CSV table of C-alpha atoms in Angstrom, one decimal:
chain,number,residue,atom,x,y,z
A,76,MET,CA,33.0,-46.2,13.6
A,77,GLN,CA,34.5,-45.8,17.1
A,78,VAL,CA,33.7,-48.5,19.6
A,79,ALA,CA,32.8,-47.1,23.0
A,80,PHE,CA,32.6,-50.3,25.1
A,81,THR,CA,35.2,-52.4,26.7
A,82,ASN,CA,37.0,-54.9,24.6
A,83,ASN,CA,35.2,-58.0,26.0
A,84,THR,CA,34.9,-60.7,23.4
A,85,ILE,CA,31.5,-62.3,22.8
A,86,GLY,CA,31.2,-65.4,24.9
A,87,ASN,CA,33.3,-64.1,27.7
A,88,PRO,CA,32.1,-64.9,30.3
A,89,PHE,CA,30.2,-68.0,29.1
A,90,ILE,CA,27.8,-69.0,31.9
A,91,LYS,CA,26.0,-72.3,32.0
A,92,LEU,CA,22.6,-72.5,33.7
A,93,ASN,CA,20.9,-75.8,34.6
A,94,SER,CA,17.3,-74.6,34.3
A,95,ILE,CA,15.8,-71.2,33.7
A,96,ASP,CA,12.5,-69.8,32.6
A,97,SER,CA,14.1,-67.9,29.7
A,98,THR,CA,17.7,-67.1,29.0
A,99,ASN,CA,16.6,-63.8,27.4
A,100,ASN,CA,14.8,-62.8,30.6
A,101,TYR,CA,17.8,-63.8,32.7
A,102,ALA,CA,20.3,-62.0,30.6
A,103,MET,CA,18.1,-58.9,30.4
A,104,GLN,CA,17.8,-58.8,34.2
A,105,GLN,CA,21.5,-59.2,34.6
A,106,VAL,CA,22.0,-56.2,32.3
A,107,LYS,CA,19.5,-54.1,34.2
A,108,ASN,CA,21.2,-55.0,37.5
A,109,GLY,CA,24.5,-53.8,36.1
A,110,ILE,CA,26.0,-57.4,36.3
A,111,ALA,CA,26.2,-58.3,32.6
A,112,LYS,CA,28.4,-56.4,30.2
A,113,HIS,CA,29.0,-56.7,26.5
A,114,GLY,CA,29.9,-60.3,25.5
A,115,ALA,CA,28.3,-62.1,28.4
A,116,ALA,CA,26.7,-65.4,27.1
A,117,TYR,CA,24.1,-67.4,29.0
A,118,PHE,CA,23.5,-71.1,28.0
A,119,ALA,CA,20.7,-73.1,29.5
A,120,GLN,CA,20.3,-76.9,29.5
A,121,GLU,CA,16.6,-76.4,30.2
A,122,GLN,CA,14.3,-73.5,29.5
A,123,THR,CA,10.8,-73.7,31.0
A,124,ALA,CA,9.3,-70.6,29.3
A,125,GLY,CA,11.3,-69.9,26.2
A,126,LYS,CA,10.2,-67.0,24.1
A,127,GLY,CA,9.9,-66.9,20.3
A,128,GLN,CA,8.7,-64.2,17.9
A,129,ARG,CA,5.1,-62.8,18.1
A,130,ASN,CA,4.9,-63.8,21.8
A,131,LYS,CA,5.0,-67.5,20.9
A,132,GLN,CA,6.6,-70.1,23.2
A,133,TRP,CA,9.9,-71.6,22.1
A,134,LEU,CA,9.8,-75.4,22.8
A,135,SER,CA,13.1,-77.3,23.2
A,136,ALA,CA,14.1,-80.6,24.6
A,137,ASN,CA,16.4,-80.6,27.7
A,138,ASN,CA,20.1,-80.5,27.1
A,139,GLN,CA,19.8,-81.3,23.4
A,140,ASN,CA,19.9,-77.9,21.7
A,141,ILE,CA,21.5,-74.5,21.7
A,142,ILE,CA,19.6,-72.3,24.1
A,143,LEU,CA,21.8,-69.2,24.3
A,144,SER,CA,21.4,-65.5,25.0
A,145,VAL,CA,24.2,-63.1,24.3
A,146,VAL,CA,24.5,-59.5,25.7
A,147,ILE,CA,25.6,-56.9,23.1
A,148,GLU,CA,26.4,-53.3,23.9
A,149,THR,CA,24.9,-51.3,21.1
A,150,THR,CA,26.0,-47.8,22.0
A,151,PRO,CA,28.2,-47.5,18.8
A,152,LEU,CA,25.1,-48.3,16.7
A,153,LEU,CA,22.2,-46.1,15.7
A,154,LEU,CA,18.5,-47.1,16.2
A,155,TRP,CA,18.0,-47.6,12.5
A,156,GLN,CA,20.6,-50.3,12.6
A,157,GLN,CA,18.5,-52.7,14.6
A,158,PHE,CA,17.8,-54.9,11.6
A,159,SER,CA,21.6,-54.9,10.8
A,160,LEU,CA,22.1,-56.6,14.2
A,161,SER,CA,19.4,-59.0,13.3
A,162,VAL,CA,21.2,-59.7,10.1
A,163,VAL,CA,24.4,-60.3,12.0
A,164,ALA,CA,22.7,-62.8,14.4
A,165,ALA,CA,21.0,-64.7,11.5
A,166,LEU,CA,24.2,-65.0,9.5
A,167,SER,CA,26.0,-66.2,12.6
A,168,ALA,CA,23.5,-69.1,13.1
A,169,LEU,CA,23.6,-69.8,9.4
A,170,ASP,CA,27.4,-69.9,9.4
A,171,LEU,CA,27.4,-72.3,12.4
A,172,PHE,CA,25.0,-74.7,10.7
A,173,ASN,CA,26.9,-74.6,7.4
A,174,ASN,CA,30.1,-75.6,9.2
A,175,TYR,CA,28.5,-79.0,9.8
A,176,ALA,CA,26.1,-79.7,7.1
A,177,THR,CA,25.6,-79.2,3.3
A,178,LYS,CA,25.2,-75.5,2.6
A,179,LYS,CA,21.4,-75.6,2.0
A,180,PHE,CA,20.5,-73.6,5.1
A,181,LYS,CA,18.5,-70.5,4.5
A,182,ILE,CA,17.3,-67.5,6.5
A,183,LYS,CA,13.6,-67.1,6.6
A,184,TRP,CA,12.9,-63.4,7.0
A,185,PRO,CA,13.5,-61.9,9.5
A,186,ASN,CA,15.7,-64.4,11.3
A,187,ASP,CA,14.5,-68.0,11.4
A,188,LEU,CA,16.8,-70.7,10.1
A,189,TYR,CA,15.5,-73.2,7.7
A,190,TRP,CA,16.8,-76.3,5.9
A,191,GLN,CA,14.7,-76.9,2.9
A,192,ASP,CA,11.2,-76.3,4.2
A,193,ARG,CA,12.0,-77.3,7.8
A,194,LYS,CA,12.7,-75.0,10.7
A,195,THR,CA,16.0,-75.6,12.5
A,196,GLY,CA,16.2,-72.5,14.6
A,197,GLY,CA,14.9,-69.1,15.6
A,198,ILE,CA,16.3,-65.8,17.0
A,199,LEU,CA,14.7,-63.3,19.3
A,200,ILE,CA,16.4,-59.9,19.9
A,201,GLU,CA,15.2,-57.7,22.8
A,202,ASN,CA,16.5,-54.2,23.3
A,203,ILE,CA,17.2,-51.6,26.0
A,204,ILE,CA,16.6,-48.1,24.5
A,205,ASN,CA,16.8,-44.9,26.5
A,206,GLY,CA,15.4,-42.0,24.5
A,207,SER,CA,17.3,-42.1,21.2
A,208,LYS,CA,20.1,-44.1,22.6
A,209,TRP,CA,20.3,-47.8,21.9
A,210,LYS,CA,22.1,-49.2,25.0
A,211,TYR,CA,22.0,-53.0,24.9
A,212,ALA,CA,20.6,-55.8,22.9
A,213,VAL,CA,20.1,-59.4,24.1
A,214,ILE,CA,20.2,-61.9,21.3
A,215,GLY,CA,18.5,-65.2,22.0
A,216,PHE,CA,19.3,-68.2,19.9
A,217,GLY,CA,17.2,-71.3,19.9
A,218,LEU,CA,18.9,-73.8,17.5
A,219,ASN,CA,17.8,-77.4,17.1
A,220,ILE,CA,20.9,-79.6,17.4
A,221,ASN,CA,20.4,-83.1,18.8
A,222,GLN,CA,16.6,-83.2,19.2
A,223,THR,CA,14.9,-85.8,17.0
A,224,VAL,CA,11.4,-85.9,18.6
A,225,PHE,CA,9.4,-82.6,18.5
A,226,ASP,CA,6.1,-81.4,20.0
A,227,PRO,CA,3.3,-82.3,17.6
A,228,SER,CA,2.5,-78.5,17.3
A,229,LEU,CA,5.9,-78.1,15.5
A,230,LYS,CA,4.9,-79.5,12.2
A,231,ASN,CA,7.9,-78.5,10.2
A,232,ALA,CA,10.8,-78.7,12.7
A,233,SER,CA,14.2,-80.4,12.1
A,234,SER,CA,17.6,-80.5,13.7
A,235,LEU,CA,21.2,-80.7,12.8
A,236,GLN,CA,21.3,-84.4,13.9
A,237,GLN,CA,18.4,-85.3,11.7
A,238,ILE,CA,20.1,-83.6,8.7
A,239,THR,CA,23.6,-85.1,9.3
A,240,GLY,CA,22.9,-88.3,11.3
A,241,LYS,CA,25.6,-87.1,13.9
A,242,ASP,CA,25.4,-86.2,17.6
A,243,TYR,CA,27.0,-82.9,18.7
A,244,ASP,CA,28.4,-81.3,21.9
A,245,VAL,CA,25.9,-78.4,22.3
A,246,ILE,CA,28.3,-76.5,24.7
A,247,LYS,CA,31.1,-76.5,22.2
A,248,LEU,CA,28.7,-75.5,19.4
A,249,SER,CA,27.4,-72.6,21.5
A,250,GLN,CA,30.9,-71.4,22.2
A,251,GLU,CA,31.7,-71.6,18.5
A,252,LEU,CA,28.6,-69.6,17.7
A,253,CYS,CA,29.9,-66.9,20.0
A,254,LEU,CA,33.2,-66.8,18.1
A,255,ILE,CA,31.3,-66.5,14.8
A,256,LEU,CA,29.0,-63.8,16.2
A,257,GLU,CA,32.1,-61.8,17.3
A,258,VAL,CA,33.5,-61.9,13.7
A,259,ASN,CA,30.2,-60.8,12.1
A,260,PHE,CA,29.5,-58.1,14.8
A,261,ASN,CA,32.9,-56.6,14.2
A,262,GLU,CA,32.1,-56.4,10.5
A,263,LEU,CA,29.0,-54.4,11.4
A,264,LEU,CA,31.1,-52.1,13.6
A,265,ALA,CA,33.6,-51.7,10.7
A,266,GLY,CA,30.7,-50.3,8.6
A,267,LYS,CA,30.2,-53.3,6.4
A,268,THR,CA,26.4,-53.0,6.6
A,269,ASN,CA,25.7,-53.4,2.9
A,270,GLU,CA,28.1,-56.4,2.6
A,271,LEU,CA,26.3,-58.1,5.5
A,272,LEU,CA,22.9,-57.4,4.0
A,273,ASP,CA,24.0,-58.7,0.6
A,274,ARG,CA,25.1,-62.0,2.2
A,275,TYR,CA,21.8,-62.2,4.1
A,276,ASN,CA,19.9,-61.8,0.9
A,277,GLU,CA,22.1,-64.3,-0.8
A,278,HIS,CA,20.8,-66.9,1.6
A,279,LEU,CA,17.2,-65.6,1.9
A,280,PHE,CA,14.6,-68.3,2.1
A,281,LYS,CA,12.5,-68.6,-1.0
A,282,LYS,CA,14.4,-65.8,-2.8
A,283,ASN,CA,13.2,-65.4,-6.4
A,284,GLN,CA,10.5,-68.0,-5.7
A,285,ILE,CA,6.7,-67.7,-5.3
A,286,ALA,CA,5.8,-67.9,-1.6
A,287,LYS,CA,2.5,-67.7,0.2
A,288,PHE,CA,1.7,-65.1,2.9
A,289,LYS,CA,-1.1,-64.0,5.2
A,290,ARG,CA,-2.0,-60.3,5.7
A,291,ASP,CA,-4.8,-59.8,8.2
A,292,SER,CA,-7.2,-62.5,7.1
A,293,ALA,CA,-6.2,-62.5,3.4
A,294,ILE,CA,-3.9,-65.1,1.8
A,295,PHE,CA,-1.7,-63.9,-1.1
A,296,GLU,CA,1.2,-65.1,-3.2
A,297,GLY,CA,4.2,-63.2,-4.3
A,298,ARG,CA,7.8,-63.5,-5.4
A,299,VAL,CA,10.3,-62.9,-2.7
A,300,ILE,CA,12.8,-60.3,-3.8
A,301,LYS,CA,15.0,-59.2,-0.9
A,302,ALA,CA,15.1,-57.6,2.5
A,303,ASP,CA,16.0,-53.9,2.6
A,304,LYS,CA,18.3,-52.3,5.1
A,305,THR,CA,15.4,-51.2,7.4
A,306,GLY,CA,14.2,-54.9,7.6
A,307,ARG,CA,11.3,-54.7,5.3
A,308,LEU,CA,10.7,-57.7,3.0
A,309,ILE,CA,10.2,-56.8,-0.6
A,310,ILE,CA,7.6,-59.0,-2.4
A,311,GLU,CA,6.5,-58.8,-6.0
A,312,THR,CA,2.9,-59.4,-6.9
A,313,LEU,CA,1.6,-57.1,-9.6
A,314,TYR,CA,4.3,-54.7,-8.4
A,315,GLU,CA,7.0,-54.7,-5.7
A,316,GLU,CA,5.8,-53.8,-2.2
A,317,ALA,CA,7.7,-53.5,1.1
A,318,TYR,CA,6.3,-55.2,4.2
A,319,GLU,CA,7.2,-54.4,7.8
A,320,PHE,CA,7.9,-57.3,10.2
A,321,GLY,CA,4.6,-58.2,11.9
A,322,SER,CA,2.5,-57.0,9.0
A,323,ILE,CA,2.5,-60.4,7.2
A,324,GLU,CA,3.0,-64.1,8.1
A,325,TRP,CA,4.6,-66.8,6.1
A,326,ILE,CA,2.4,-69.7,5.1
A,327,ILE,CA,4.6,-72.8,5.1
A,328,GLU,CA,2.9,-76.0,3.9
């Protein structure tokens, strides 16, 4: 696969922001203004209106966690590869956590990070698409690093410090995450889509276990099988069925 963009490495430049509403909003605006190019990374010590999946707010203590948005030029990729980029982002966060803790971290489909049954991070990817051309993606990482007290609404949250008992330099970890993302993204560009997906499924949360889900107002249980290359989660009840993101919710108790 030919790479059409300039050879900027991910994390160059690495820009630190004191306080911002949302690093994803900021990065997206920089792209639209023609300021941010491939590889630009925006780290915030404080985020006042962080965004999570399904329009939820991402809550994070000041200067304790990784709040990072990375600009990726996606012109070498096809629109159907959007989930492949999500796989790359999730694996990069997983790799970072596993560098510092026992390798028990899992990826909860589509791209949350879990340690046992506790959430340690989430990823939000927003795209710029013109017609059939996928121009840019902004990958927003919210990873719990040093925070030990969480909002009461976050009933199953945890952090790297709670797991390991150690304190971390969130700037250095953010820069390390950029390096890991560079490696995994280059694998995607090299056509290793299937290999990346296999590794994602190897670390899939609740794989081959019975899990509980909500679809519309109905609660059901099924065995988690895998995610397919389009990003659907395959769940076995009486038979295997594929679920699009947004069609079901996990029930974590």
